[in-house]
């Protein structure tokens, strides 16, 4: 297989999933987007294997993808939008829980008469979606005309006041109407405590920590597609830039479509780092970015920004060049990267 590959130690991964499942109150795996690098179908199947009754997808269009491998309930996290035909249709699906974030939308759903299953989102300091605390009373009055499944609270990732905020919003919501609390980005013990304090069921939605929490259980590699010796002063790449010196231009699988280059290049992402690069005369000073590919033991510089499906990386003379077909380590954040394949087996790279 040529491309960007995740090598996943499956036994270890499944052990990690079991640990998170056991530690988390009523875990709701989040299975959305590019599937955390693994794909929606694989994660939906894995959710079925670990035995959860509910998963969460990001968008209405993802329900159809997961509902083959997973036959339980599916929460749609992106709030209901009445102009979206698919979202409207899904409100009639007995396995779908629709998230509602505006009073008008809740009114519309309550008036439909078929009592769709809904979660009502409470707005947090993220200011993304949801009802304000002062709207909760009005919402509560509409809940008899839908199948009310609970309150959804999506907390910001890092914040000193997060725990206080979670408690305050949960109390306001349950005060308006008792219901299950569906919480994101709150530690498991706090989720549990909130449920005990307020006397309602709680559910914790987890994506990254569940699927990607065990970084040592996987490795990501890229295939070397070509290796070209270059002399000082020669030019290469789309832009025909002069190569940094004698050595090799190594063409490696992995480009913008895989998420290569989506991360801030570590060499020069801050002014201080840029100044350091300037002082040391490194390639960062010449506007080059450090690539995520490791060749002969070190991360190497991009020759130019990554292409769509491959990258040109400069390897200076003195290093040992790879052979075409070699798999080299590539550091990618799987929350944003999309590999070509996942191989189950011992990790490499
Ligand atoms: C994406 C998402 C999650 C999962 O986030 P992770 O950081 O991957 O765990 C949880 N809740 C909501 C509402 C989301 O949109």
Short mmCIF file of C-alpha atoms and ligand atoms in Angstrom, two decimals:
data_model
loop_
_atom_site.label_atom_id
_atom_site.label_comp_id
_atom_site.label_asym_id
_atom_site.label_seq_id
_atom_site.Cartn_x
_atom_site.Cartn_y
_atom_site.Cartn_z
CA UNK A 1 0.00 0.00 0.00
CA UNK A 2 1.44 3.35 -1.08
CA UNK A 3 0.39 6.39 0.89
CA UNK A 4 -0.12 7.52 4.47
CA UNK A 5 -0.87 4.61 6.77
CA UNK A 6 -1.92 4.31 10.40
CA UNK A 7 -0.48 1.17 11.97
CA UNK A 8 -2.80 0.41 14.84
CA UNK A 9 -2.13 -2.13 17.55
CA UNK A 10 -5.70 -3.37 17.57
CA UNK A 11 -5.58 -5.35 20.82
CA UNK A 12 -4.10 -2.38 22.63
CA UNK A 13 -6.60 0.03 21.07
CA UNK A 14 -9.53 -2.13 22.12
CA UNK A 15 -8.11 -2.38 25.63
CA UNK A 16 -7.97 1.43 25.74
CA UNK A 17 -11.57 1.70 24.50
CA UNK A 18 -12.66 -0.73 27.23
CA UNK A 19 -10.86 1.37 29.86
CA UNK A 20 -12.55 4.61 28.75
CA UNK A 21 -15.90 2.84 28.55
CA UNK A 22 -15.53 1.55 32.10
CA UNK A 23 -14.42 4.94 33.46
CA UNK A 24 -17.05 7.06 31.74
CA UNK A 25 -20.67 7.43 32.83
CA UNK A 26 -22.96 6.20 30.03
CA UNK A 27 -20.39 6.83 27.33
CA UNK A 28 -21.61 8.24 24.02
CA UNK A 29 -18.82 7.82 21.46
CA UNK A 30 -18.56 10.75 19.06
CA UNK A 31 -18.22 9.45 15.48
CA UNK A 32 -18.03 12.40 13.14
CA UNK A 33 -16.20 14.11 10.32
CA UNK A 34 -13.24 12.14 9.05
CA UNK A 35 -13.70 9.66 11.89
CA UNK A 36 -10.62 10.79 13.84
CA UNK A 37 -8.46 9.37 11.05
CA UNK A 38 -10.10 5.94 11.23
CA UNK A 39 -13.28 6.66 9.28
CA UNK A 40 -16.89 6.75 10.38
CA UNK A 41 -17.69 3.17 9.41
CA UNK A 42 -14.85 1.68 11.46
CA UNK A 43 -15.75 3.77 14.52
CA UNK A 44 -19.45 2.95 14.20
CA UNK A 45 -18.60 -0.76 14.03
CA UNK A 46 -16.27 -0.44 17.02
CA UNK A 47 -19.03 1.36 18.96
CA UNK A 48 -21.31 -1.58 18.30
CA UNK A 49 -18.60 -4.00 19.43
CA UNK A 50 -18.09 -2.25 22.78
CA UNK A 51 -21.83 -2.36 23.36
CA UNK A 52 -22.90 1.27 23.75
CA UNK A 53 -26.55 2.03 23.00
CA UNK A 54 -25.99 5.51 21.51
CA UNK A 55 -23.39 7.31 19.41
CA UNK A 56 -23.19 10.94 18.30
CA UNK A 57 -22.49 12.17 14.78
CA UNK A 58 -21.70 15.73 13.79
CA UNK A 59 -24.09 16.28 10.91
CA UNK A 60 -27.37 14.94 9.60
CA UNK A 61 -25.60 13.63 6.49
CA UNK A 62 -23.49 11.30 8.65
CA UNK A 63 -26.47 9.39 10.09
CA UNK A 64 -26.80 7.27 6.96
CA UNK A 65 -23.10 6.36 7.03
CA UNK A 66 -23.08 5.06 10.61
CA UNK A 67 -26.49 3.47 10.75
CA UNK A 68 -25.36 0.43 8.74
CA UNK A 69 -22.63 -0.70 11.11
CA UNK A 70 -24.36 0.71 14.21
CA UNK A 71 -28.01 -0.06 14.85
CA UNK A 72 -28.58 1.87 18.11
CA UNK A 73 -29.56 5.50 18.66
CA UNK A 74 -27.72 8.32 16.91
CA UNK A 75 -27.50 11.87 18.24
CA UNK A 76 -26.95 14.61 15.65
CA UNK A 77 -24.75 17.19 17.37
CA UNK A 78 -25.13 20.03 14.89
CA UNK A 79 -28.33 21.78 15.87
CA UNK A 80 -31.50 21.31 13.87
CA UNK A 81 -31.99 23.67 10.97
CA UNK A 82 -35.52 23.58 9.55
CA UNK A 83 -34.28 24.53 6.06
CA UNK A 84 -32.26 21.29 5.93
CA UNK A 85 -34.49 18.67 4.27
CA UNK A 86 -32.49 15.74 5.56
CA UNK A 87 -32.53 17.07 9.13
CA UNK A 88 -36.31 17.47 8.87
CA UNK A 89 -36.72 13.92 7.58
CA UNK A 90 -34.52 12.55 10.35
CA UNK A 91 -36.79 14.00 13.04
CA UNK A 92 -39.17 11.17 12.08
CA UNK A 93 -36.53 8.44 12.46
CA UNK A 94 -37.12 6.63 15.76
CA UNK A 95 -33.35 6.07 16.22
CA UNK A 96 -32.34 9.70 15.74
CA UNK A 97 -32.05 12.31 18.51
CA UNK A 98 -32.18 15.82 17.10
CA UNK A 99 -30.35 18.62 18.90
CA UNK A 100 -32.33 21.86 19.09
CA UNK A 101 -30.67 25.17 19.87
CA UNK A 102 -33.30 27.85 19.21
CA UNK A 103 -36.75 28.40 20.68
CA UNK A 104 -38.33 28.92 17.26
CA UNK A 105 -37.00 25.58 16.07
CA UNK A 106 -38.30 23.88 19.21
CA UNK A 107 -41.70 25.49 18.64
CA UNK A 108 -41.69 24.21 15.06
CA UNK A 109 -40.84 20.67 16.10
CA UNK A 110 -43.39 20.72 18.92
CA UNK A 111 -46.07 21.79 16.43
CA UNK A 112 -45.35 18.87 14.08
CA UNK A 113 -47.38 16.47 16.15
CA UNK A 114 -45.16 13.42 15.73
CA UNK A 115 -43.17 14.13 18.89
CA UNK A 116 -39.59 13.94 17.55
CA UNK A 117 -36.85 12.86 19.99
CA UNK A 118 -34.96 16.03 20.94
CA UNK A 119 -32.06 17.19 23.04
CA UNK A 120 -32.18 20.87 23.91
CA UNK A 121 -28.81 22.57 23.85
CA UNK A 122 -27.87 25.10 26.52
CA UNK A 123 -25.48 27.84 25.42
CA UNK A 124 -22.11 27.84 27.15
CA UNK A 125 -19.32 30.42 27.23
CA UNK A 126 -18.18 28.94 23.92
CA UNK A 127 -21.03 30.94 22.37
CA UNK A 128 -21.50 28.32 19.71
CA UNK A 129 -25.09 27.10 19.88
CA UNK A 130 -27.88 26.88 22.38
CA UNK A 131 -30.56 28.56 24.46
CA UNK A 132 -29.63 31.20 26.97
CA UNK A 133 -30.46 30.46 30.63
CA UNK A 134 -33.33 32.94 30.55
CA UNK A 135 -34.94 31.00 27.67
CA UNK A 136 -34.99 27.66 29.47
CA UNK A 137 -38.39 28.27 31.09
CA UNK A 138 -40.00 28.93 27.70
CA UNK A 139 -38.35 25.81 26.32
CA UNK A 140 -39.62 23.70 29.22
CA UNK A 141 -43.19 24.68 28.37
CA UNK A 142 -42.79 23.16 24.89
CA UNK A 143 -41.27 19.87 25.94
CA UNK A 144 -44.53 17.98 26.43
CA UNK A 145 -45.08 18.16 22.69
CA UNK A 146 -41.80 16.49 21.78
CA UNK A 147 -40.06 13.39 23.12
CA UNK A 148 -37.67 15.19 25.46
CA UNK A 149 -34.41 13.23 25.74
CA UNK A 150 -32.45 15.72 27.84
CA UNK A 151 -30.23 18.78 27.94
CA UNK A 152 -27.06 19.09 25.91
CA UNK A 153 -24.13 21.08 27.30
CA UNK A 154 -20.95 21.49 25.23
CA UNK A 155 -18.21 23.02 27.34
CA UNK A 156 -15.08 24.79 26.13
CA UNK A 157 -11.97 22.59 26.11
CA UNK A 158 -9.76 24.42 28.58
CA UNK A 159 -11.03 26.89 31.03
CA UNK A 160 -10.45 27.49 34.70
CA UNK A 161 -14.12 28.24 35.30
CA UNK A 162 -15.36 25.26 33.28
CA UNK A 163 -16.42 23.18 36.27
CA UNK A 164 -18.32 26.07 37.81
CA UNK A 165 -20.00 26.79 34.48
CA UNK A 166 -21.01 23.15 34.00
CA UNK A 167 -22.65 23.11 37.42
CA UNK A 168 -24.43 26.44 36.97
CA UNK A 169 -25.88 25.58 33.53
CA UNK A 170 -26.82 22.04 34.52
CA UNK A 171 -28.67 23.32 37.60
CA UNK A 172 -30.50 25.95 35.53
CA UNK A 173 -31.52 23.37 32.92
CA UNK A 174 -32.64 20.69 35.36
CA UNK A 175 -34.43 23.39 37.37
CA UNK A 176 -36.46 24.25 34.28
CA UNK A 177 -37.25 20.60 33.63
CA UNK A 178 -35.60 17.44 34.95
CA UNK A 179 -33.91 15.46 32.20
CA UNK A 180 -30.78 13.57 31.25
CA UNK A 181 -27.66 15.75 31.02
CA UNK A 182 -25.54 15.12 27.93
CA UNK A 183 -22.15 16.64 28.60
CA UNK A 184 -19.06 17.16 26.45
CA UNK A 185 -15.54 17.97 27.63
CA UNK A 186 -16.14 17.48 31.32
CA UNK A 187 -14.08 14.94 33.30
CA UNK A 188 -15.91 11.70 34.08
CA UNK A 189 -15.91 12.17 37.85
CA UNK A 190 -17.47 15.60 37.50
CA UNK A 191 -20.14 14.27 35.16
CA UNK A 192 -20.95 11.60 37.73
CA UNK A 193 -21.07 14.11 40.59
CA UNK A 194 -23.44 16.39 38.69
CA UNK A 195 -25.80 13.51 38.09
CA UNK A 196 -25.78 12.57 41.76
CA UNK A 197 -26.23 16.17 42.91
CA UNK A 198 -29.14 16.88 40.57
CA UNK A 199 -30.71 13.44 40.64
CA UNK A 200 -30.81 13.00 36.87
CA UNK A 201 -29.14 10.53 34.49
CA UNK A 202 -25.92 11.76 32.87
CA UNK A 203 -24.17 10.87 29.61
CA UNK A 204 -20.64 11.81 28.59
CA UNK A 205 -19.86 12.38 24.90
CA UNK A 206 -16.26 11.60 24.09
CA UNK A 207 -14.38 11.62 20.79
CA UNK A 208 -10.68 12.42 20.87
CA UNK A 209 -9.92 10.89 24.26
CA UNK A 210 -11.72 7.69 23.32
CA UNK A 211 -10.43 7.09 19.80
CA UNK A 212 -7.03 8.78 19.98
CA UNK A 213 -6.26 8.74 23.70
CA UNK A 214 -3.59 6.03 23.50
CA UNK A 215 -0.95 7.59 21.24
CA UNK A 216 1.61 4.87 21.91
CA UNK A 217 -0.66 2.24 20.44
CA UNK A 218 -0.25 3.55 16.91
CA UNK A 219 2.25 4.87 14.43
CA UNK A 220 1.75 6.76 11.20
CA UNK A 221 4.03 6.24 8.21
CA UNK A 222 4.32 7.60 4.67
CA UNK A 223 5.71 5.85 1.61
CA UNK A 224 8.81 7.24 -0.11
CA UNK A 225 7.73 7.74 -3.74
CA UNK A 226 10.97 9.02 -5.28
CA UNK A 227 14.49 10.10 -4.35
CA UNK A 228 16.50 12.54 -6.53
CA UNK A 229 20.09 13.54 -5.89
CA UNK A 230 20.59 17.32 -6.30
CA UNK A 231 23.66 19.54 -6.48
CA UNK A 232 24.11 22.92 -4.88
CA UNK A 233 22.46 25.67 -6.95
CA UNK A 234 19.99 23.37 -8.71
CA UNK A 235 16.32 24.15 -8.69
CA UNK A 236 13.33 21.99 -7.81
CA UNK A 237 9.62 22.12 -7.03
CA UNK A 238 6.62 23.92 -8.57
CA UNK A 239 8.21 27.23 -7.75
CA UNK A 240 11.63 26.34 -9.08
CA UNK A 241 13.35 27.42 -5.92
CA UNK A 242 17.06 26.82 -5.51
CA UNK A 243 17.61 23.81 -3.28
CA UNK A 244 19.19 24.58 0.11
CA UNK A 245 22.38 22.70 -0.87
CA UNK A 246 23.67 19.40 -2.14
CA UNK A 247 21.70 16.36 -1.08
CA UNK A 248 18.45 14.76 -2.15
CA UNK A 249 14.93 15.81 -2.93
CA UNK A 250 12.79 13.10 -1.38
CA UNK A 251 9.21 12.82 -2.59
CA UNK A 252 7.02 11.38 0.15
CA UNK A 253 3.35 10.37 0.12
CA UNK A 254 1.22 12.75 2.16
CA UNK A 255 0.03 16.19 1.10
CA UNK A 256 -2.64 18.73 1.87
CA UNK A 257 -5.44 16.21 1.21
CA UNK A 258 -4.05 14.11 4.06
CA UNK A 259 -3.78 17.10 6.35
CA UNK A 260 -0.03 17.53 5.90
CA UNK A 261 0.73 21.21 6.42
CA UNK A 262 -2.48 21.87 8.28
CA UNK A 263 -0.54 22.11 11.51
CA UNK A 264 1.42 25.20 12.29
CA UNK A 265 4.95 24.39 11.07
CA UNK A 266 6.75 23.85 14.33
CA UNK A 267 9.94 25.58 13.25
CA UNK A 268 8.61 29.05 12.80
CA UNK A 269 5.17 29.23 14.33
CA UNK A 270 6.06 31.98 16.77
CA UNK A 271 8.10 35.12 16.35
CA UNK A 272 10.53 33.95 18.97
CA UNK A 273 11.10 30.69 17.07
CA UNK A 274 11.49 32.66 13.87
CA UNK A 275 14.04 34.92 15.49
CA UNK A 276 15.92 31.87 16.75
CA UNK A 277 15.91 30.45 13.24
CA UNK A 278 17.30 33.72 11.93
CA UNK A 279 20.03 33.81 14.55
CA UNK A 280 21.10 30.25 13.87
CA UNK A 281 20.83 30.66 10.10
CA UNK A 282 18.51 27.65 9.86
CA UNK A 283 16.23 27.06 6.92
CA UNK A 284 13.34 28.55 8.87
CA UNK A 285 14.91 31.95 8.30
CA UNK A 286 14.70 31.39 4.55
CA UNK A 287 10.97 30.83 4.84
CA UNK A 288 11.22 27.05 4.85
CA UNK A 289 9.03 25.02 7.15
CA UNK A 290 9.97 21.92 9.05
CA UNK A 291 8.06 18.95 7.64
CA UNK A 292 6.40 16.26 9.76
CA UNK A 293 8.44 13.56 7.95
CA UNK A 294 11.40 11.91 9.64
CA UNK A 295 14.21 10.92 7.25
CA UNK A 296 17.42 9.37 8.54
CA UNK A 297 16.45 10.02 12.13
CA UNK A 298 15.34 13.65 12.01
CA UNK A 299 12.47 15.80 10.89
CA UNK A 300 13.48 17.38 7.57
CA UNK A 301 12.59 20.66 5.88
CA UNK A 302 9.98 21.00 3.20
CA UNK A 303 11.46 22.05 -0.11
CA UNK A 304 8.21 23.93 -0.69
CA UNK A 305 4.68 23.78 0.70
CA UNK A 306 3.12 20.29 0.46
CA UNK A 307 1.31 19.33 -2.74
CA UNK A 308 -2.13 17.74 -2.70
CA UNK A 309 -1.04 14.13 -2.19
CA UNK A 310 2.72 14.23 -1.75
CA UNK A 311 5.46 16.44 -0.40
CA UNK A 312 8.97 17.31 -1.52
CA UNK A 313 11.40 17.21 1.36
CA UNK A 314 15.07 18.19 1.32
CA UNK A 315 17.65 15.79 2.74
CA UNK A 316 21.13 17.31 2.98
CA UNK A 317 24.32 15.60 1.83
CA UNK A 318 25.85 13.48 4.56
CA UNK A 319 22.53 11.92 5.51
CA UNK A 320 21.58 8.44 4.33
CA UNK A 321 18.76 8.68 1.78
CA UNK A 322 15.79 6.32 1.98
CA UNK A 323 14.93 3.91 -0.84
CA UNK A 324 11.84 4.21 -2.96
CA UNK A 325 9.12 2.22 -1.23
CA UNK A 326 10.45 2.73 2.29
CA UNK A 327 7.93 3.68 4.96
CA UNK A 328 9.08 6.70 6.96
CA UNK A 329 7.53 8.11 10.16
CA UNK A 330 5.24 11.10 9.75
CA UNK A 331 3.85 13.05 12.67
CA UNK A 332 0.23 13.93 12.04
CA UNK A 333 -2.50 15.00 14.40
CA UNK A 334 -5.26 12.55 13.66
CA UNK A 335 -7.92 15.01 14.77
CA UNK A 336 -7.24 16.77 11.46
CA UNK A 337 -5.34 14.27 9.31
CA UNK A 338 -6.83 11.74 6.92
CA UNK A 339 -4.67 8.71 6.13
CA UNK A 340 -5.13 6.45 3.13
CA UNK A 341 -5.28 3.24 5.13
CA UNK A 342 -5.43 1.78 8.61
CA UNK A 343 -3.46 -1.42 9.12
CA UNK A 344 -4.11 -3.52 12.17
CA UNK A 345 -0.98 -5.01 13.58
CA UNK A 346 2.17 -4.12 15.46
CA UNK A 347 3.07 -0.45 15.23
CA UNK A 348 6.04 0.62 13.13
CA UNK A 349 7.90 3.77 12.35
C1 LIG B 1 -17.01 17.10 18.40
C2 LIG B 1 -17.84 17.18 19.63
C3 LIG B 1 -17.52 16.39 20.74
C4 LIG B 1 -16.31 15.50 20.77
O1 LIG B 1 -15.20 16.28 20.97
P1 LIG B 1 -13.78 15.62 21.31
O2 LIG B 1 -12.96 16.78 21.71
O3 LIG B 1 -13.30 14.96 20.06
O4 LIG B 1 -14.03 14.65 22.41
C5 LIG B 1 -18.34 16.44 21.84
N1 LIG B 1 -19.44 17.23 21.86
C6 LIG B 1 -19.78 18.01 20.82
C7 LIG B 1 -21.00 18.86 20.91
C8 LIG B 1 -18.99 18.02 19.67
O5 LIG B 1 -19.34 18.80 18.64
#
